[in-house]
Structures are given as C-alpha cells and as structure tokens.
Amino acid sequence: MEGRARVVPATSREPEDVMGIKVFRRLRQQLSLLY
C-alpha cells in the first residue's frame, strides 16, 4: 500500500493534494467497511 502512496505524491504537484488524497483513501476504506 505504501508503494502506491509514493506514486501519488510524485504525480501531484501541490502537497495539499497529497493530504486530500490520503484523507479520501481513509474515508473510502471506512465506507468499504461499513457497506
């Protein structure tokens, strides 16, 4: 999972996007667990 995380920040230019993606991934995991 960390390998993919490293690729995401490399493509995104702004660090804010990276944080947003991390939060989005966390929300997605929680939703997958709920549903």
PDB file of C-alpha atoms in Angstrom:
ATOM      1  CA  MET A   1       0.000   0.000   0.000  1.00  0.00           C
ATOM      2  CA  GLU A   2       2.857   2.398   0.760  1.00  0.00           C
ATOM      3  CA  GLY A   3       4.280   1.814  -2.729  1.00  0.00           C
ATOM      4  CA  ARG A   4       1.125   3.283  -4.277  1.00  0.00           C
ATOM      5  CA  ALA A   5       1.142   6.200  -1.824  1.00  0.00           C
ATOM      6  CA  ARG A   6       4.624   7.104  -3.044  1.00  0.00           C
ATOM      7  CA  VAL A   7       3.437   7.231  -6.651  1.00  0.00           C
ATOM      8  CA  VAL A   8       0.510   9.538  -5.811  1.00  0.00           C
ATOM      9  CA  PRO A   9       2.587  12.431  -4.356  1.00  0.00           C
ATOM     10  CA  ALA A  10       5.035  12.119  -7.249  1.00  0.00           C
ATOM     11  CA  THR A  11       2.255  12.852  -9.771  1.00  0.00           C
ATOM     12  CA  SER A  12       0.545  15.584  -7.722  1.00  0.00           C
ATOM     13  CA  ARG A  13       2.422  18.903  -7.669  1.00  0.00           C
ATOM     14  CA  GLU A  14       0.852  20.501  -4.580  1.00  0.00           C
ATOM     15  CA  PRO A  15       1.295  18.847  -1.157  1.00  0.00           C
ATOM     16  CA  GLU A  16      -2.279  19.762  -0.282  1.00  0.00           C
ATOM     17  CA  ASP A  17      -3.492  17.355  -2.968  1.00  0.00           C
ATOM     18  CA  VAL A  18      -1.478  14.572  -1.340  1.00  0.00           C
ATOM     19  CA  MET A  19      -3.126  15.196   2.034  1.00  0.00           C
ATOM     20  CA  GLY A  20      -6.545  15.320   0.406  1.00  0.00           C
ATOM     21  CA  ILE A  21      -5.891  12.011  -1.336  1.00  0.00           C
ATOM     22  CA  LYS A  22      -4.797  10.418   1.952  1.00  0.00           C
ATOM     23  CA  VAL A  23      -7.984  11.606   3.669  1.00  0.00           C
ATOM     24  CA  PHE A  24     -10.082  10.442   0.720  1.00  0.00           C
ATOM     25  CA  ARG A  25      -8.449   6.998   0.880  1.00  0.00           C
ATOM     26  CA  ARG A  26      -9.200   6.759   4.608  1.00  0.00           C
ATOM     27  CA  LEU A  27     -12.837   7.698   4.037  1.00  0.00           C
ATOM     28  CA  ARG A  28     -13.059   5.148   1.221  1.00  0.00           C
ATOM     29  CA  GLN A  29     -11.708   2.411   3.500  1.00  0.00           C
ATOM     30  CA  GLN A  30     -14.221   3.285   6.222  1.00  0.00           C
ATOM     31  CA  LEU A  31     -17.071   3.292   3.698  1.00  0.00           C
ATOM     32  CA  SER A  32     -15.969  -0.079   2.310  1.00  0.00           C
ATOM     33  CA  LEU A  33     -16.042  -1.470   5.857  1.00  0.00           C
ATOM     34  CA  LEU A  34     -19.498  -0.030   6.565  1.00  0.00           C
ATOM     35  CA  TYR A  35     -21.019  -1.135   3.269  1.00  0.00           C
TER      36      TYR A  35
END
